PDB file of C-alpha atoms in Angstrom:
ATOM      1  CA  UNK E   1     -99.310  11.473  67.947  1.00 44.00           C
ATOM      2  CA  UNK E   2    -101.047  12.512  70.931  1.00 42.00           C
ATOM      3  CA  UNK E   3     -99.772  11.047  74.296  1.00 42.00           C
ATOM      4  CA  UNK E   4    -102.573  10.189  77.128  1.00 41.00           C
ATOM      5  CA  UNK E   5     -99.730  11.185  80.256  1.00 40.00           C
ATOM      6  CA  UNK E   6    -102.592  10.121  82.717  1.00 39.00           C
ATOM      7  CA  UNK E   7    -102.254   6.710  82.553  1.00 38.00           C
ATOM      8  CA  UNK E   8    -100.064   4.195  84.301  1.00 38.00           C
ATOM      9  CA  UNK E   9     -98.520   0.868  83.177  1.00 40.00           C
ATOM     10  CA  UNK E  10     -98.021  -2.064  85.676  1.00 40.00           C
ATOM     11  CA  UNK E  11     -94.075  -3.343  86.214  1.00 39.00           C
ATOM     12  CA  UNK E  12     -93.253  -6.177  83.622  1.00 38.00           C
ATOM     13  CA  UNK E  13     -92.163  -8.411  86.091  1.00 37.00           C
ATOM     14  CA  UNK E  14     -95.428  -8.714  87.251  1.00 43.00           C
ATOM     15  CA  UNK E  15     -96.599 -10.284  83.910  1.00 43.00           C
ATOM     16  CA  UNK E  16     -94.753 -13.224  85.379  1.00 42.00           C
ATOM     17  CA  UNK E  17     -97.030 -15.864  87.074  1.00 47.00           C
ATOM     18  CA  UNK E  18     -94.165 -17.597  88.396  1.00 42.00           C
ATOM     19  CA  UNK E  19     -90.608 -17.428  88.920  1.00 47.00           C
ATOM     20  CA  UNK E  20     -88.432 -18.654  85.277  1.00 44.00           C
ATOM     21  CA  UNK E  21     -86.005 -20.557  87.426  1.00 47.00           C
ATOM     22  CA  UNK E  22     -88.258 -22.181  90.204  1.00 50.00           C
ATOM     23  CA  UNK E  23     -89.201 -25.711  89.263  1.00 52.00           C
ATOM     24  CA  UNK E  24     -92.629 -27.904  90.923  1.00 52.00           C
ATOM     25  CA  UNK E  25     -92.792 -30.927  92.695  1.00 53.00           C
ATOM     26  CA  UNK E  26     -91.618 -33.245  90.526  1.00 56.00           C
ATOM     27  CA  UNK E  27     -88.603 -31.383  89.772  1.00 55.00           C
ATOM     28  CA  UNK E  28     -89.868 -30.223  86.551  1.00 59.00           C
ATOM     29  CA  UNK E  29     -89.557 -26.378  85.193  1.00 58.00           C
ATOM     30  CA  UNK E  30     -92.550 -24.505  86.725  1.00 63.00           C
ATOM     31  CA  UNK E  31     -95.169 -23.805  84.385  1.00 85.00           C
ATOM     32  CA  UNK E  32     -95.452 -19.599  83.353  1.00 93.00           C
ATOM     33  CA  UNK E  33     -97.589 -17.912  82.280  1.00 95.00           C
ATOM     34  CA  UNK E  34     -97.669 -14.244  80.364  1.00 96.00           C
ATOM     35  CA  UNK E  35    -100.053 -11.772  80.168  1.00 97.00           C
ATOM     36  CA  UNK E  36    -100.525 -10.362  76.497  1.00 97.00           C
ATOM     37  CA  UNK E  37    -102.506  -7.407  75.282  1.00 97.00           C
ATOM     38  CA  UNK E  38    -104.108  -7.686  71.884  1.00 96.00           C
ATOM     39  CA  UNK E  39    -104.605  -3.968  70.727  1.00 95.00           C
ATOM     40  CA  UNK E  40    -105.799  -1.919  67.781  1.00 94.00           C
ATOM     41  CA  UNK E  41    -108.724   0.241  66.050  1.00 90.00           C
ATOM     42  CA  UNK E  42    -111.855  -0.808  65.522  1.00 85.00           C
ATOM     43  CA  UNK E  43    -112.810  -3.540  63.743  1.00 87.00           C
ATOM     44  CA  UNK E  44    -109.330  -4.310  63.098  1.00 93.00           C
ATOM     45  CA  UNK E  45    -109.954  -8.174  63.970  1.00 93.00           C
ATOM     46  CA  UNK E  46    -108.679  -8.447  67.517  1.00 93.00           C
ATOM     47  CA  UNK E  47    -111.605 -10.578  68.852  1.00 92.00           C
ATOM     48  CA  UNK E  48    -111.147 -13.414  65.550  1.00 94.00           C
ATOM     49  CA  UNK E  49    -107.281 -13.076  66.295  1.00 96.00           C
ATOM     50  CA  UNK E  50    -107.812 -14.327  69.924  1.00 95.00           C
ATOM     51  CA  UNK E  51    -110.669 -16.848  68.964  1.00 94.00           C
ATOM     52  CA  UNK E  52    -108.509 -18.189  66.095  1.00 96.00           C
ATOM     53  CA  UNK E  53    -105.535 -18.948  68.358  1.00 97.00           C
ATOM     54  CA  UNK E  54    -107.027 -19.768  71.776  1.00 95.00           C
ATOM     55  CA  UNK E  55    -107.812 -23.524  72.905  1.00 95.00           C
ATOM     56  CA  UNK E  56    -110.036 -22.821  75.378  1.00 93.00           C
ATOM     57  CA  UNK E  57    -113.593 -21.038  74.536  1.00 88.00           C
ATOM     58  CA  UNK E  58    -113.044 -17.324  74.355  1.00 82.00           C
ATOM     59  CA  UNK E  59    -114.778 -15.162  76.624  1.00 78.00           C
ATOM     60  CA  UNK E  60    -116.242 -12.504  74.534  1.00 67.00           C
ATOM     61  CA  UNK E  61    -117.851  -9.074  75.982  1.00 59.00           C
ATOM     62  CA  UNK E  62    -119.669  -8.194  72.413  1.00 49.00           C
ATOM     63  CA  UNK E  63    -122.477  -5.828  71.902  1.00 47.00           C
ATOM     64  CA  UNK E  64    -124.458  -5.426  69.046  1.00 47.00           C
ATOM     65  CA  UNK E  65    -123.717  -1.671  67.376  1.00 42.00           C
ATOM     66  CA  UNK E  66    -126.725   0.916  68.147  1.00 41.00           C
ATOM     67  CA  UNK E  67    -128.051   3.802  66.359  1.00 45.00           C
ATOM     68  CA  UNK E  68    -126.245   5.723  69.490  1.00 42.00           C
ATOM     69  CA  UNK E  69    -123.298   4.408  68.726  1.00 42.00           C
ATOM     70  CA  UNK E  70    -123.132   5.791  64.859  1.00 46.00           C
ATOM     71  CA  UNK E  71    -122.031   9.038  65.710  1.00 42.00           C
ATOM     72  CA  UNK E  72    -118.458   7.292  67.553  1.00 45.00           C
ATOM     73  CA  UNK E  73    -118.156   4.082  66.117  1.00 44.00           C
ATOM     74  CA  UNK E  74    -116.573   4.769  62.031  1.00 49.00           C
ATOM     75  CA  UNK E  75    -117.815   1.731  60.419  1.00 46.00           C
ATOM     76  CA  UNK E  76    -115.546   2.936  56.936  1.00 50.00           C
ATOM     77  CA  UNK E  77    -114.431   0.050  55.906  1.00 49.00           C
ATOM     78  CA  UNK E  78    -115.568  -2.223  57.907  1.00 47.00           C
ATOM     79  CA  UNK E  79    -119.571  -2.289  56.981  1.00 49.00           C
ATOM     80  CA  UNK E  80    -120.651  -5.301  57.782  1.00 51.00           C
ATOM     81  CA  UNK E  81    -119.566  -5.357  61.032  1.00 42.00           C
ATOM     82  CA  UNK E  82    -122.759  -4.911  63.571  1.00 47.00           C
ATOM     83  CA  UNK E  83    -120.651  -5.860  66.768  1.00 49.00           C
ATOM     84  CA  UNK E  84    -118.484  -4.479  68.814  1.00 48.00           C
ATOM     85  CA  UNK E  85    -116.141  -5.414  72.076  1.00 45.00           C
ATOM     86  CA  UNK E  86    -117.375  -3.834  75.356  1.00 46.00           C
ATOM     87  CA  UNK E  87    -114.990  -4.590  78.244  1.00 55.00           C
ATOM     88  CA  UNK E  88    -112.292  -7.167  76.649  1.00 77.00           C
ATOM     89  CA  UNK E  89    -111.753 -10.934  74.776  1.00 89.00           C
ATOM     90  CA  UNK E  90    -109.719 -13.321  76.904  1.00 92.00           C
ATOM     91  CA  UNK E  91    -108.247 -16.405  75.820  1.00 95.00           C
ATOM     92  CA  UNK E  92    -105.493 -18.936  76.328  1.00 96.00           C
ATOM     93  CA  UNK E  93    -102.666 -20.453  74.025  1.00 96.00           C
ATOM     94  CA  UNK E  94     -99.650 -23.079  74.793  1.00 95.00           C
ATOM     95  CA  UNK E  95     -97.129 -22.439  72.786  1.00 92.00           C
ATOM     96  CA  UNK E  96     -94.695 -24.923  74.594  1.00 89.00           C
ATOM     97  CA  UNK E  97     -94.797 -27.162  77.066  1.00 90.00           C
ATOM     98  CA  UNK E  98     -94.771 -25.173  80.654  1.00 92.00           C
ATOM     99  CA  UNK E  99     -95.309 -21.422  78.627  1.00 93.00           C
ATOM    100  CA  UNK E 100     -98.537 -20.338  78.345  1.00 96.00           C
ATOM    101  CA  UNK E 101     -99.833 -16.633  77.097  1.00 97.00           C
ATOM    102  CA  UNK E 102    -103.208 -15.204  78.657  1.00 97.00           C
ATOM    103  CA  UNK E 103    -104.494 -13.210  75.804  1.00 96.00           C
ATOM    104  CA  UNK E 104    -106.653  -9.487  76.450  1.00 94.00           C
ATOM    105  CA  UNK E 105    -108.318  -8.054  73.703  1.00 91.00           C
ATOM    106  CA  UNK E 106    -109.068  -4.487  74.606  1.00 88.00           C
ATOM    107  CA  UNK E 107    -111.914  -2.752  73.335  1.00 83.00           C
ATOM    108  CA  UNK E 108    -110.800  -0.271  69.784  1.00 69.00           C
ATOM    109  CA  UNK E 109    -112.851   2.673  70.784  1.00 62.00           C
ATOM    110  CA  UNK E 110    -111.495   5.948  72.544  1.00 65.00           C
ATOM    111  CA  UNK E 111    -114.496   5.645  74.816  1.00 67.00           C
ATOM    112  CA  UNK E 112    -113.152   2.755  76.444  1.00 69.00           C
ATOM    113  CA  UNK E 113    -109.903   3.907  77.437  1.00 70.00           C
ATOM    114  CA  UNK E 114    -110.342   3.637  80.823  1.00 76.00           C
ATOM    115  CA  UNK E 115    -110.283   0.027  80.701  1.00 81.00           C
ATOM    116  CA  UNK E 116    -106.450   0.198  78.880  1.00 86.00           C
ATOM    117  CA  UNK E 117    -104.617   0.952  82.448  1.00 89.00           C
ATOM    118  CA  UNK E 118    -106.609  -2.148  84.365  1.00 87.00           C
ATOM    119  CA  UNK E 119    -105.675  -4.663  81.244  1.00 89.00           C
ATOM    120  CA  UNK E 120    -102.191  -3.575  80.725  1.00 92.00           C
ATOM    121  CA  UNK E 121    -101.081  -4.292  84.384  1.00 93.00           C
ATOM    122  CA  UNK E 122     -98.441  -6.707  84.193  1.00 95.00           C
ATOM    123  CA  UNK E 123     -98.412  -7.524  80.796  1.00 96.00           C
ATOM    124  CA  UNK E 124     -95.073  -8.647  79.119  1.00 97.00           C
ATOM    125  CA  UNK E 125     -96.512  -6.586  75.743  1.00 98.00           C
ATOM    126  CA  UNK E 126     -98.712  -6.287  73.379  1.00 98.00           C
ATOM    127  CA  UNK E 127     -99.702  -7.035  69.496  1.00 98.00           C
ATOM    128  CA  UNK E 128    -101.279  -3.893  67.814  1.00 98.00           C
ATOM    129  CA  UNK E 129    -103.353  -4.952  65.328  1.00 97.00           C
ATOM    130  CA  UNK E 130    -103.353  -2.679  62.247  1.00 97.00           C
ATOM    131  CA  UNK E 131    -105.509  -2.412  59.134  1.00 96.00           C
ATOM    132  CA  UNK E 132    -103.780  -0.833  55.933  1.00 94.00           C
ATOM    133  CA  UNK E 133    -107.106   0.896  54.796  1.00 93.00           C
ATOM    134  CA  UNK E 134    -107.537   2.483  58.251  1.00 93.00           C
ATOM    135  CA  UNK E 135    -103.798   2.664  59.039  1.00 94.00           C
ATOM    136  CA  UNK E 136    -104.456   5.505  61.842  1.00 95.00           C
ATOM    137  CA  UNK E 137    -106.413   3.630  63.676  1.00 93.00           C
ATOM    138  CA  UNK E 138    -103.925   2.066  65.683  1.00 94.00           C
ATOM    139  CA  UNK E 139    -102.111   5.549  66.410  1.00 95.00           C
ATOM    140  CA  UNK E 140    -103.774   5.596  69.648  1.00 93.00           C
ATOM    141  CA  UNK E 141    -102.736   1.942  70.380  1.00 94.00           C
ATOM    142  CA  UNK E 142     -99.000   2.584  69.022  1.00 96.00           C
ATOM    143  CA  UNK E 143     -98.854   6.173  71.102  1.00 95.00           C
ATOM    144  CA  UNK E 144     -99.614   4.056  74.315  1.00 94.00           C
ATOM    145  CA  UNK E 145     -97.537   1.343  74.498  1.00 96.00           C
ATOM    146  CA  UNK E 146     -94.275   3.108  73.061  1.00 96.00           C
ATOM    147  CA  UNK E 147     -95.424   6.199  75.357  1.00 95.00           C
ATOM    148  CA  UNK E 148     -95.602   3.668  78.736  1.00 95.00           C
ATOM    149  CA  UNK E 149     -92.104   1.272  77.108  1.00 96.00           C
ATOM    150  CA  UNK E 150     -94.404  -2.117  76.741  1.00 97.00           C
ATOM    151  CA  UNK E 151     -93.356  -3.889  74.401  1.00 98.00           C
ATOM    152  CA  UNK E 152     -95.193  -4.299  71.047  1.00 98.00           C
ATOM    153  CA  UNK E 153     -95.433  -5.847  67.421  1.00 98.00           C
ATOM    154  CA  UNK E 154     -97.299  -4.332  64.850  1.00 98.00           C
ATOM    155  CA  UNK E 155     -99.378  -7.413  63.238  1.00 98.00           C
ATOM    156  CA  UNK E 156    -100.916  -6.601  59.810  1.00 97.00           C
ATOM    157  CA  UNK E 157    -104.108  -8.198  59.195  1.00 97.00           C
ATOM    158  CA  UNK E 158    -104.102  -8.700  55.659  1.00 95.00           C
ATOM    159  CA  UNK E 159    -107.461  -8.636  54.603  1.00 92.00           C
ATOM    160  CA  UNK E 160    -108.337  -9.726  50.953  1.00 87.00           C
ATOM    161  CA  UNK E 161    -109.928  -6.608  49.592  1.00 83.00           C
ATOM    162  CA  UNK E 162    -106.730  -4.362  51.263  1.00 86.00           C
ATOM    163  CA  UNK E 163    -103.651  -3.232  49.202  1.00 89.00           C
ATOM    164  CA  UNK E 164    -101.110  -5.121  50.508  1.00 89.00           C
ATOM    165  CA  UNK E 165     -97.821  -3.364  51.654  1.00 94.00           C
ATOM    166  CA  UNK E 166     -94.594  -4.559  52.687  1.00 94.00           C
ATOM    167  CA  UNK E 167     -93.634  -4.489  56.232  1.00 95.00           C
ATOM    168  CA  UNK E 168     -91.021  -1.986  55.473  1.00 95.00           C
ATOM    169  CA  UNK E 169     -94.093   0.364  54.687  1.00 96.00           C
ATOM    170  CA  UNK E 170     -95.795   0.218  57.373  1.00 97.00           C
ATOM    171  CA  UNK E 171     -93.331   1.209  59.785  1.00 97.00           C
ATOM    172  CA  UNK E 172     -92.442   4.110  57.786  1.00 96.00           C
ATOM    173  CA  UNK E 173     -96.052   4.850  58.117  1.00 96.00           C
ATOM    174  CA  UNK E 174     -96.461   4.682  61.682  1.00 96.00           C
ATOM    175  CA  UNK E 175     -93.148   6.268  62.376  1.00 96.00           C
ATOM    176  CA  UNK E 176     -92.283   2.980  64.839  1.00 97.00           C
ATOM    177  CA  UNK E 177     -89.675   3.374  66.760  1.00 95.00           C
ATOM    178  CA  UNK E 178     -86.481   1.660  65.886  1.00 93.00           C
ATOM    179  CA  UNK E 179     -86.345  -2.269  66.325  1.00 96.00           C
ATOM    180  CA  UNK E 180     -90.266  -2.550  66.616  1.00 98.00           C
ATOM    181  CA  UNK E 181     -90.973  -5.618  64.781  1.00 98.00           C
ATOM    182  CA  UNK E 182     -94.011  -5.301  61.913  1.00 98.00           C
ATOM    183  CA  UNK E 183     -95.404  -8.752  60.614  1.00 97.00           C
ATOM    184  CA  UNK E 184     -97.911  -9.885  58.268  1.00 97.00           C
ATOM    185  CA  UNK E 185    -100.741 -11.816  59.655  1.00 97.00           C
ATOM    186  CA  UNK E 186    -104.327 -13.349  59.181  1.00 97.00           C
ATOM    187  CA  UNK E 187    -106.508 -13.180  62.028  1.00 97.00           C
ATOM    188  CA  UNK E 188    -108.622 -16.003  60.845  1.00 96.00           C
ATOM    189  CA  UNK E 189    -105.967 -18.759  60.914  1.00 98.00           C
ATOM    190  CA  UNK E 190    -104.674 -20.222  64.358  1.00 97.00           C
ATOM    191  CA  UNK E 191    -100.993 -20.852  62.858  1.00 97.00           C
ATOM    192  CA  UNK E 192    -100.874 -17.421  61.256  1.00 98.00           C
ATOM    193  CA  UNK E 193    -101.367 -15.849  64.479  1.00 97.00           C
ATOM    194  CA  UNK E 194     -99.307 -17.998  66.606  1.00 97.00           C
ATOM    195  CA  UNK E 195     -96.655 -17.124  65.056  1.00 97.00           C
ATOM    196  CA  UNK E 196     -97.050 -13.513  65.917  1.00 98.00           C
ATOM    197  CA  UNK E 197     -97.618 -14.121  69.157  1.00 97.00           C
ATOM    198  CA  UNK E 198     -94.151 -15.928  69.407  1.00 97.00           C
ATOM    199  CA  UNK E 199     -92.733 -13.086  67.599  1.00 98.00           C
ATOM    200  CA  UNK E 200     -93.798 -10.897  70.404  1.00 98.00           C
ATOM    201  CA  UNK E 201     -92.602 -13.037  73.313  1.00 97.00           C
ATOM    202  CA  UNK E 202     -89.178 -13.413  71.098  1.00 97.00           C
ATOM    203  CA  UNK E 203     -89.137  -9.637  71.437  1.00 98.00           C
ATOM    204  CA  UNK E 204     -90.442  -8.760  74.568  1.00 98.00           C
ATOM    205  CA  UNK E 205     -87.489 -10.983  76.194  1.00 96.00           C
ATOM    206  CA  UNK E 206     -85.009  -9.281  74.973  1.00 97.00           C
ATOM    207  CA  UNK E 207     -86.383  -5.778  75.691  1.00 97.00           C
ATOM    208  CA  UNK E 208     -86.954  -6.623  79.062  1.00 95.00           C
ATOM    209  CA  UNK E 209     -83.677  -8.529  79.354  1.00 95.00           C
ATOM    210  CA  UNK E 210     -81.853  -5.376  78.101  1.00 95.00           C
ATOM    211  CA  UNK E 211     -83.664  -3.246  79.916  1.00 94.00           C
ATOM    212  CA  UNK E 212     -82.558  -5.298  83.456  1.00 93.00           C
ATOM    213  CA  UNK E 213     -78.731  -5.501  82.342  1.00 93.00           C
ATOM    214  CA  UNK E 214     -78.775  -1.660  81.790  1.00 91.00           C
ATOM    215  CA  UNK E 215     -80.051  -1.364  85.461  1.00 89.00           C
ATOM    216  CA  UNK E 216     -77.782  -3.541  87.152  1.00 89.00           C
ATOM    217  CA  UNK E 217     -74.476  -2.363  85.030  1.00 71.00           C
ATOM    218  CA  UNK E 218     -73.596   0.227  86.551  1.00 63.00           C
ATOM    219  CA  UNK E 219     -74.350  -1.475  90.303  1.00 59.00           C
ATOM    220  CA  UNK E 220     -72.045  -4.224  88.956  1.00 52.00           C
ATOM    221  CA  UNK E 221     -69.161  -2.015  88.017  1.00 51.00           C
ATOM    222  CA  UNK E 222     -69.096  -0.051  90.930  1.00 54.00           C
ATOM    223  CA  UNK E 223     -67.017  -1.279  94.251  1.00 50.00           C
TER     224      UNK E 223
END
């Protein structure tokens, strides 16, 4: 898979919108808030993920596909699609009291790379959306985040007319690195893909968390 070396990630820590341990006013656990990245080809089903899950009106940058756009856009498989994401989705989610994720769809096509390095400053990680008919799609998507160490899940969307494969598969497929978690999803229900966003917080704590005890070891054992 081909690696894009001119781009830059932000530091995790800023996904954090407030300090874990600080507490308000009222002497109740600040609220915090994490930035999340939902990634993947095109028409893949990244803007109905974040509308299904958010509960707050979705911004949506969607443009209606052109003639122009026939020769980059590959419609295989997804025909009936006659939109496409332009600059990003954003939406909310609570999934607890005091945690809250910001969500980022990113546009699928190669053309809008650019806008990759502004979204994925300070984001705790990212879901990669991936489509079992159009599996390579989200090589470019996969390539990035394991390239720039953000965490990631690899959410099926199991659409009705795809072969379905076991999660097992999939990885094999994309030749994940070790550990990367690969669930099943539907894009279209809220529950479905809350649970994959919890999957990826789940995760993305405990890469980060290993990541800060393996650079404070050896500090801590020295002296």
């Amino acid at each position: 898979m081909e690696h894009h070396d001119n781009r830059t990630s932000g530091s995790p820590g800023e996904a954090l919108d407030t300090d874990p341990g600080s507490v308000g006013e009222d002497g109740e656990p600040a609220a915090l808030a994490l930035k999340i990245l939902v990634a993947g080809g095109f028409g893949v089903g990244k803007t109905t993920l974040v509308g299904a899950v958010s509960e707050i009106r979705p911004l949506r940058t969607e443009e209606q596909l052109s003639e122009a756009g026939e020769l980059v856009d590959d419609t295989g498989g997804v025909d009936q699609k006659t939109t496409t994401t332009v600059a990003m989705d954003f939406g909310r989610i609570t999934i607890r009291s005091g945690l809250s994720l910001y969500l980022f769809g990113t546009p699928g096509q190669d053309r809008f790379w650019f806008l990759w390095d502004e979204l994925s400053q300070g984001t705790l990680g990212a879901v990669v959306l991936a489509d079992t008919r159009r599996l390579e799609d989200c090589f470019p998507a996969v390539d990035y985040f394991e390239h720039r160490r953000i965490p990631f899940v690899v959410a099926v969307n199991c659409f009705t007319e795809a072969r379905r494969y076991g999660a097992h598969d999939v990885s094999r497929a994309l030749d994940l690195e070790q550990g990367t978690p690969v669930v099943l999803c539907d894009a279209r229900d809220k529950d479905s893909g809350k649970e994959v966003l919890i999957r990826l917080v789940e995760y993305a704590g405990r890469v980060h968390t290993a990541r800060l005890l393996d650079s404070v070891g050896p500090q801590a054992g020295s002296g």
